[in-house]
Amino acid sequence: MSLKISEEEFKKILESGKRVDGRAFTELRPINIRLGIVERAEGSCLFEMGHTKVLCVVRGPTECVPAYIADPERAVLDVAYRMCTFSTEERKSPTPSRREVELSKVIREALEPSILLEEFPRMMIKVYCLVLQADAGTRTASINAASLALAQAGIPLRDLVTSVAVGYCYGNIVVDVCSIEDELCADIPIAMLPAYRKITLLQSDHRLPIDRLSEILSTAIKAIDQIYELQKKALKEYYLSSTKTGD
Ligand code: UDP
């Protein structure tokens, strides 16, 4: 997972038309989805994208705690993103970092437009995103997992939210970055309500060429459409199997 590579070697691999992990530029990492694995929770989803593994758990709608943050018009969506101490190469401190606080907000804002929060005034919906193993794309995997866990919890949704990070690496656009690419390239996490073609997250801390922006977006959207199909398939399979077992 922590393949150390020089920038020169990294560029050479890209010039040969491949990526550090052997994928094609627009190829996603293998995705594995499991729903309903935490039986005490209303919704839960384990979402794996390559070596990145995130468990999301949904509780609610429940009474809003603390009561003073209750909104008389809509439910409060509370998102907590945390990385386990064992999820990274170097032990992650158990103290919540500024990054975890920021990503909790980013994930909440990506999910909010999909949820009919107005159906649950004064209530709270809690989403816990626990990163079990990190190899880049933990916020995007969290969004994909959280949306599925919300659907499994029976929370009314306008659509699922689907997310992927694309990278801009020395002139090449790559899909679903791994951690080496995350370090050496500009990464652009994107989330979308695929059925509405509505973008709910678009981030980048890097300078990008404006003339490549529409290509970056269309590449991301193609990947999002592929992940969306896998999300719908996982939901369908979950409901078909729980109808059989009477869960
Ligand atoms: N990372 C790490 N320790 C940290 C934060 C991040 O090892 O405290 C690694 C981890 O592999 C993570 C990657 O850096 O997935 C990229 O982090 P970033 O902040 O870009 O968020 P992400 O891509 O996971 O959404």
GROMACS .gro file of C-alpha atoms and ligand atoms in nm:
model
  272
    1MET     CA    1   0.000   0.000   0.000
    2SER     CA    2   0.282   0.243   0.086
    3LEU     CA    3   0.480   0.193  -0.232
    4LYS     CA    4   0.745   0.466  -0.211
    5ILE     CA    5   0.826   0.611  -0.548
    6SER     CA    6   1.019   0.913  -0.672
    7GLU     CA    7   0.846   1.187  -0.868
    8GLU     CA    8   1.059   1.097  -1.173
    9GLU     CA    9   0.952   0.730  -1.162
   10PHE     CA   10   0.591   0.839  -1.111
   11LYS     CA   11   0.605   1.063  -1.420
   12LYS     CA   12   0.765   0.783  -1.628
   13ILE     CA   13   0.482   0.543  -1.538
   14LEU     CA   14   0.225   0.805  -1.642
   15GLU     CA   15   0.411   0.866  -1.970
   16SER     CA   16   0.380   0.492  -2.044
   17GLY     CA   17   0.002   0.534  -2.024
   18LYS     CA   18  -0.039   0.354  -1.689
   19ARG     CA   19  -0.072   0.442  -1.323
   20VAL     CA   20   0.135   0.343  -1.017
   21ASP     CA   21  -0.107   0.064  -0.929
   22GLY     CA   22  -0.136  -0.056  -1.290
   23ARG     CA   23  -0.479   0.093  -1.356
   24ALA     CA   24  -0.584   0.272  -1.674
   25PHE     CA   25  -0.640   0.649  -1.632
   26THR     CA   26  -1.019   0.621  -1.611
   27GLU     CA   27  -1.033   0.294  -1.419
   28LEU     CA   28  -1.189   0.285  -1.072
   29ARG     CA   29  -1.041   0.074  -0.794
   30PRO     CA   30  -1.241  -0.242  -0.711
   31ILE     CA   31  -1.553  -0.145  -0.516
   32ASN     CA   32  -1.714  -0.367  -0.255
   33ILE     CA   33  -2.037  -0.265  -0.076
   34ARG     CA   34  -2.206  -0.432   0.222
   35LEU     CA   35  -2.526  -0.297   0.373
   36GLY     CA   36  -2.693  -0.357   0.708
   37ILE     CA   37  -2.392  -0.494   0.891
   38VAL     CA   38  -2.458  -0.307   1.217
   39GLU     CA   39  -2.786  -0.455   1.333
   40ARG     CA   40  -2.850  -0.210   1.618
   41ALA     CA   41  -2.841   0.087   1.383
   42GLU     CA   42  -3.119   0.195   1.146
   43GLY     CA   43  -2.869   0.199   0.858
   44SER     CA   44  -2.510   0.094   0.799
   45CYS     CA   45  -2.275   0.043   0.508
   46LEU     CA   46  -1.921  -0.080   0.462
   47PHE     CA   47  -1.778   0.077   0.147
   48GLU     CA   48  -1.442  -0.035   0.009
   49MET     CA   49  -1.266   0.140  -0.281
   50GLY     CA   50  -0.938  -0.045  -0.328
   51HIS     CA   51  -0.753  -0.032   0.005
   52THR     CA   52  -0.978   0.245   0.141
   53LYS     CA   53  -1.240   0.104   0.377
   54VAL     CA   54  -1.509   0.313   0.547
   55LEU     CA   55  -1.792   0.204   0.775
   56CYS     CA   56  -2.089   0.445   0.796
   57VAL     CA   57  -2.364   0.410   1.052
   58VAL     CA   58  -2.693   0.605   1.058
   59ARG     CA   59  -2.906   0.663   1.369
   60GLY     CA   60  -3.243   0.830   1.361
   61PRO     CA   61  -3.443   1.034   1.305
   62THR     CA   62  -3.424   1.078   1.684
   63GLU     CA   63  -3.485   1.351   1.937
   64CYS     CA   64  -3.244   1.639   1.884
   65VAL     CA   65  -2.966   1.650   2.144
   66PRO     CA   66  -2.875   1.911   2.260
   67ALA     CA   67  -3.231   2.044   2.226
   68TYR     CA   68  -3.119   2.405   2.164
   69ILE     CA   69  -2.980   2.313   1.818
   70ALA     CA   70  -3.320   2.175   1.706
   71ASP     CA   71  -3.462   2.341   1.394
   72PRO     CA   72  -3.845   2.386   1.390
   73GLU     CA   73  -3.841   2.364   1.007
   74ARG     CA   74  -3.623   2.057   0.946
   75ALA     CA   75  -3.413   1.780   1.093
   76VAL     CA   76  -3.054   1.855   1.192
   77LEU     CA   77  -2.804   1.636   1.008
   78ASP     CA   78  -2.509   1.560   1.234
   79VAL     CA   79  -2.205   1.403   1.066
   80ALA     CA   80  -1.896   1.275   1.247
   81TYR     CA   81  -1.603   1.164   1.028
   82ARG     CA   82  -1.323   0.991   1.221
   83MET     CA   83  -1.012   0.796   1.125
   84CYS     CA   84  -0.927   0.492   1.339
   85THR     CA   85  -0.580   0.505   1.496
   86PHE     CA   86  -0.483   0.199   1.288
   87SER     CA   87  -0.623   0.331   0.957
   88THR     CA   88  -0.308   0.512   0.838
   89GLU     CA   89   0.058   0.418   0.778
   90GLU     CA   90   0.161   0.623   1.080
   91ARG     CA   91  -0.060   0.581   1.384
   92LYS     CA   92  -0.333   0.846   1.377
   93SER     CA   93  -0.376   1.030   1.706
   94PRO     CA   94  -0.714   0.945   1.866
   95THR     CA   95  -0.774   1.316   1.930
   96PRO     CA   96  -1.008   1.451   1.658
   97SER     CA   97  -0.799   1.664   1.422
   98ARG     CA   98  -0.898   1.988   1.248
   99ARG     CA   99  -0.907   1.783   0.926
  100GLU     CA  100  -1.165   1.544   1.075
  101VAL     CA  101  -1.381   1.837   1.189
  102GLU     CA  102  -1.355   1.994   0.842
  103LEU     CA  103  -1.432   1.668   0.661
  104SER     CA  104  -1.737   1.611   0.886
  105LYS     CA  105  -1.870   1.946   0.758
  106VAL     CA  106  -1.775   1.873   0.395
  107ILE     CA  107  -1.952   1.533   0.405
  108ARG     CA  108  -2.260   1.686   0.574
  109GLU     CA  109  -2.285   1.956   0.306
  110ALA     CA  110  -2.248   1.698   0.028
  111LEU     CA  111  -2.531   1.485   0.174
  112GLU     CA  112  -2.780   1.752   0.290
  113PRO     CA  113  -2.933   1.835  -0.053
  114SER     CA  114  -3.029   1.469  -0.100
  115ILE     CA  115  -3.230   1.433   0.223
  116LEU     CA  116  -3.591   1.546   0.279
  117LEU     CA  117  -3.493   1.699   0.613
  118GLU     CA  118  -3.811   1.908   0.614
  119GLU     CA  119  -4.011   1.590   0.684
  120PHE     CA  120  -3.859   1.566   1.034
  121PRO     CA  121  -3.877   1.907   1.204
  122ARG     CA  122  -3.705   1.930   1.546
  123MET     CA  123  -3.542   1.586   1.497
  124MET     CA  124  -3.183   1.477   1.440
  125ILE     CA  125  -3.026   1.234   1.196
  126LYS     CA  126  -2.678   1.116   1.295
  127VAL     CA  127  -2.420   0.984   1.052
  128TYR     CA  128  -2.097   0.830   1.179
  129CYS     CA  129  -1.822   0.772   0.923
  130LEU     CA  130  -1.542   0.558   1.056
  131VAL     CA  131  -1.234   0.518   0.837
  132LEU     CA  132  -1.100   0.168   0.900
  133GLN     CA  133  -0.823   0.189   0.640
  134ALA     CA  134  -0.710   0.494   0.443
  135ASP     CA  135  -0.553   0.496   0.098
  136ALA     CA  136  -0.695   0.831  -0.026
  137GLY     CA  137  -1.055   0.903  -0.112
  138THR     CA  138  -1.182   0.858   0.242
  139ARG     CA  139  -1.422   1.153   0.215
  140THR     CA  140  -1.561   1.025  -0.116
  141ALA     CA  141  -1.598   0.669   0.019
  142SER     CA  142  -1.766   0.816   0.330
  143ILE     CA  143  -2.020   1.006   0.116
  144ASN     CA  144  -2.098   0.694  -0.090
  145ALA     CA  145  -2.134   0.482   0.223
  146ALA     CA  146  -2.335   0.740   0.418
  147SER     CA  147  -2.585   0.787   0.137
  148LEU     CA  148  -2.645   0.411   0.118
  149ALA     CA  149  -2.675   0.385   0.498
  150LEU     CA  150  -2.934   0.668   0.492
  151ALA     CA  151  -3.129   0.482   0.222
  152GLN     CA  152  -3.115   0.157   0.420
  153ALA     CA  153  -3.237   0.348   0.729
  154GLY     CA  154  -3.548   0.439   0.528
  155ILE     CA  155  -3.476   0.813   0.540
  156PRO     CA  156  -3.656   0.974   0.245
  157LEU     CA  157  -3.405   1.082  -0.018
  158ARG     CA  158  -3.433   1.277  -0.344
  159ASP     CA  159  -3.151   1.062  -0.482
  160LEU     CA  160  -2.837   0.887  -0.362
  161VAL     CA  161  -2.520   1.094  -0.341
  162THR     CA  162  -2.226   0.952  -0.533
  163SER     CA  163  -1.869   1.070  -0.504
  164VAL     CA  164  -1.523   1.019  -0.650
  165ALA     CA  165  -1.190   1.204  -0.646
  166VAL     CA  166  -1.022   1.268  -0.980
  167GLY     CA  167  -0.659   1.368  -1.004
  168TYR     CA  168  -0.479   1.604  -1.240
  169CYS     CA  169  -0.129   1.453  -1.274
  170TYR     CA  170   0.120   1.630  -1.499
  171GLY     CA  171  -0.140   1.693  -1.768
  172ASN     CA  172  -0.322   1.360  -1.725
  173ILE     CA  173  -0.666   1.319  -1.572
  174VAL     CA  174  -0.694   1.008  -1.353
  175VAL     CA  175  -0.998   0.868  -1.177
  176ASP     CA  176  -1.030   0.758  -0.811
  177VAL     CA  177  -0.685   0.858  -0.684
  178CYS     CA  178  -0.481   0.633  -0.453
  179SER     CA  179  -0.259   0.786  -0.183
  180ILE     CA  180   0.059   0.813  -0.396
  181GLU     CA  181  -0.142   1.004  -0.659
  182ASP     CA  182  -0.304   1.209  -0.382
  183GLU     CA  183   0.046   1.318  -0.270
  184LEU     CA  184   0.188   1.390  -0.616
  185CYS     CA  185  -0.113   1.523  -0.809
  186ALA     CA  186  -0.389   1.780  -0.773
  187ASP     CA  187  -0.688   1.590  -0.637
  188ILE     CA  188  -1.044   1.705  -0.697
  189PRO     CA  189  -1.314   1.534  -0.489
  190ILE     CA  190  -1.661   1.564  -0.646
  191ALA     CA  191  -2.005   1.450  -0.525
  192MET     CA  192  -2.329   1.454  -0.717
  193LEU     CA  193  -2.700   1.362  -0.708
  194PRO     CA  194  -2.664   1.158  -1.029
  195ALA     CA  195  -3.034   1.153  -1.127
  196TYR     CA  196  -3.051   1.535  -1.104
  197ARG     CA  197  -2.698   1.599  -1.243
  198LYS     CA  198  -2.658   1.828  -0.938
  199ILE     CA  199  -2.310   1.870  -0.791
  200THR     CA  200  -2.303   1.887  -0.409
  201LEU     CA  201  -1.926   1.888  -0.355
  202LEU     CA  202  -1.638   2.020  -0.565
  203GLN     CA  203  -1.305   2.082  -0.394
  204SER     CA  204  -0.951   2.155  -0.496
  205ASP     CA  205  -0.661   2.311  -0.315
  206HIS     CA  206  -0.452   2.322  -0.633
  207ARG     CA  207  -0.424   2.539  -0.939
  208LEU     CA  208  -0.588   2.375  -1.239
  209PRO     CA  209  -0.582   2.480  -1.605
  210ILE     CA  210  -0.922   2.633  -1.677
  211ASP     CA  211  -0.927   2.486  -2.031
  212ARG     CA  212  -0.916   2.130  -1.882
  213LEU     CA  213  -1.191   2.189  -1.626
  214SER     CA  214  -1.482   2.059  -1.835
  215GLU     CA  215  -1.279   1.746  -1.924
  216ILE     CA  216  -1.199   1.695  -1.553
  217LEU     CA  217  -1.569   1.728  -1.469
  218SER     CA  218  -1.694   1.501  -1.747
  219THR     CA  219  -1.435   1.234  -1.651
  220ALA     CA  220  -1.553   1.253  -1.289
  221ILE     CA  221  -1.919   1.234  -1.390
  222LYS     CA  222  -1.858   0.920  -1.599
  223ALA     CA  223  -1.696   0.756  -1.293
  224ILE     CA  224  -1.980   0.876  -1.070
  225ASP     CA  225  -2.233   0.714  -1.305
  226GLN     CA  226  -2.046   0.381  -1.272
  227ILE     CA  227  -2.039   0.403  -0.891
  228TYR     CA  228  -2.409   0.503  -0.884
  229GLU     CA  229  -2.498   0.181  -1.068
  230LEU     CA  230  -2.303  -0.020  -0.807
  231GLN     CA  231  -2.478   0.165  -0.522
  232LYS     CA  232  -2.823   0.092  -0.670
  233LYS     CA  233  -2.727  -0.273  -0.730
  234ALA     CA  234  -2.612  -0.309  -0.365
  235LEU     CA  235  -2.938  -0.158  -0.236
  236LYS     CA  236  -3.147  -0.382  -0.461
  237GLU     CA  237  -2.956  -0.694  -0.357
  238TYR     CA  238  -2.988  -0.600   0.010
  239TYR     CA  239  -3.367  -0.558  -0.016
  240LEU     CA  240  -3.413  -0.875  -0.221
  241SER     CA  241  -3.213  -1.079   0.034
  242SER     CA  242  -3.387  -0.921   0.337
  243THR     CA  243  -3.730  -0.988   0.179
  244LYS     CA  244  -3.628  -1.353   0.146
  245THR     CA  245  -3.504  -1.379   0.506
  246GLY     CA  246  -3.787  -1.161   0.642
  247ASP     CA  247  -3.548  -0.905   0.803
  248UDP     N1  248  -0.375   1.054   0.552
  248UDP     C1  249  -0.299   0.999   0.655
  248UDP     N2  250  -0.310   1.055   0.781
  248UDP     C2  251  -0.390   1.161   0.809
  248UDP     C3  252  -0.466   1.216   0.702
  248UDP     C4  253  -0.456   1.160   0.576
  248UDP     O1  254  -0.228   0.903   0.634
  248UDP     O2  255  -0.396   1.206   0.924
  248UDP     C5  256  -0.367   0.992   0.418
  248UDP     C6  257  -0.479   0.891   0.400
  248UDP     O3  258  -0.435   0.784   0.317
  248UDP     C7  259  -0.582   0.974   0.328
  248UDP     C8  260  -0.491   1.051   0.233
  248UDP     O4  261  -0.381   1.089   0.317
  248UDP     O5  262  -0.678   0.894   0.261
  248UDP     C9  263  -0.550   1.171   0.166
  248UDP     O6  264  -0.609   1.256   0.265
  248UDP     P1  265  -0.700   1.376   0.223
  248UDP     O7  266  -0.696   1.477   0.334
  248UDP     O8  267  -0.668   1.424   0.086
  248UDP     O9  268  -0.849   1.313   0.226
  248UDP     P2  269  -0.912   1.190   0.146
  248UDP    O10  270  -0.845   1.180   0.012
  248UDP    O11  271  -0.890   1.069   0.231
  248UDP    O12  272  -1.057   1.226   0.134
   0.00000   0.00000   0.00000
